[in-house]
């Protein structure tokens, strides 16, 4: 009986960690792109079409599976009340995923419990749980594949889970491929059920894209590549990589080209990994999988200049796993090691993430959402168009049809980029004539000022400095410490 109680400790850690992290919901820190996925889900609910603007089909979201999950939550809880239940669901799935990972790499129930809690309160663990993106589901599925498919040898997991993983994000082919290569190298034979599951997953998502959208890869990938592609020299690419490495490889962003925290943590991660794999434990099988994947994912995405935080959350956590295992399994002075880790890394990271979440939540939920609500109240005709960037909060809360600068939610702007990348914005305005323009810049200055002055008038200025206020002095200090948001000018068509 006592042994059963001890074995339940990791389950209690899952519950405790989830409940504790729910406090972050109070910050209203939700990633902009989550609202793109949720609008796609609501478009499916309203029009029966996976799209963003009415009956036009477009893969505006990076994830198909999460669109369907969001659709179900909208259906069950309603458009007004689905967000909090969905965020709780994401947090639960992610934390169960950390339980799977703990079971793969640790034996002692108390070590597992501490591991689950500590990895859950690191910045990527918090963001995966509460920012509304698809990574809670993805982390759960990937760790479930390792646990049930490669540890327990369940055939259903090897066949079925790769399909769900690929439908969550198509770039998970990196994870599935690394797992396959490590498994073949380790066991000197192939798991044919897994090969079949991988092929089935790839064929399923590509076939779905082609048959439904008429494209092999998601529109989001095509749009970003088209707009952000640059012809850099090797030296420029290398410099770009090194600058990005400092901010995306580790968990702490610092201004400048060099991030000493990232370098120190990277070296410690490597040393801990080498120390652990030299012990020749069964778990090395999984440590090699997650560590090689972490490196591969980071290097591939950094080299492709994919500078979006969420691409790096899972690798950041998996690369830190050896550090936690190393500290927890110290036979001598374990408490000292653990205390040093908590005091000098975990707590500062948690404090950093708390401040970041409060400040960014204010800039996103209170400020950018406020612009959307202003437009929603002002413009009752939801068939009117707005041209802006980004396509998250403001289109979601305004309900207006949307053209985004990148072309994530509207393909026609990609045609303008291909024709004349330098002038695609003004050409889009002239050809599409949207009723509203929301710009970072003053459109009444510059080469095209006369056109804008003739056809549009300045309707309202939105300034982030006006949003850095609170009745709570501590919150106001945090807002000023890290102001989050962008100044906007809203223009309305006059002819």
PDB file of C-alpha atoms in Angstrom, residues 31 33 133 135 224 228 248 253 301 305-313 389 406 408:
ATOM      1  CA  UNK A  31       0.227  34.307 -28.406  1.00  0.00           C
ATOM      2  CA  UNK A  33      -0.930  33.314 -33.726  1.00  0.00           C
ATOM      3  CA  UNK A 133      -0.503  27.400 -29.326  1.00  0.00           C
ATOM      4  CA  UNK A 135       2.604  22.720 -28.607  1.00  0.00           C
ATOM      5  CA  UNK A 224       6.676  33.352 -44.781  1.00  0.00           C
ATOM      6  CA  UNK A 228      11.133  36.855 -45.543  1.00  0.00           C
ATOM      7  CA  UNK A 248      16.513  31.425 -29.414  1.00  0.00           C
ATOM      8  CA  UNK A 253      16.507  36.786 -24.442  1.00  0.00           C
ATOM      9  CA  UNK A 301      15.257  26.532 -37.922  1.00  0.00           C
ATOM     10  CA  UNK A 305      15.951  32.359 -40.156  1.00  0.00           C
ATOM     11  CA  UNK A 306      12.741  31.136 -38.552  1.00  0.00           C
ATOM     12  CA  UNK A 307      12.662  33.747 -35.829  1.00  0.00           C
ATOM     13  CA  UNK A 308       9.449  32.866 -34.026  1.00  0.00           C
ATOM     14  CA  UNK A 309       9.683  31.918 -30.337  1.00  0.00           C
ATOM     15  CA  UNK A 310       7.347  28.955 -30.443  1.00  0.00           C
ATOM     16  CA  UNK A 311       9.531  26.939 -32.847  1.00  0.00           C
ATOM     17  CA  UNK A 312      12.114  26.626 -30.067  1.00  0.00           C
ATOM     18  CA  UNK A 313      10.058  25.870 -26.963  1.00  0.00           C
ATOM     19  CA  UNK A 389      -0.094  42.992 -39.580  1.00  0.00           C
ATOM     20  CA  UNK A 406       2.620  38.379 -44.860  1.00  0.00           C
ATOM     21  CA  UNK A 408      -0.961  34.047 -44.012  1.00  0.00           C
TER      22      UNK A 408
END
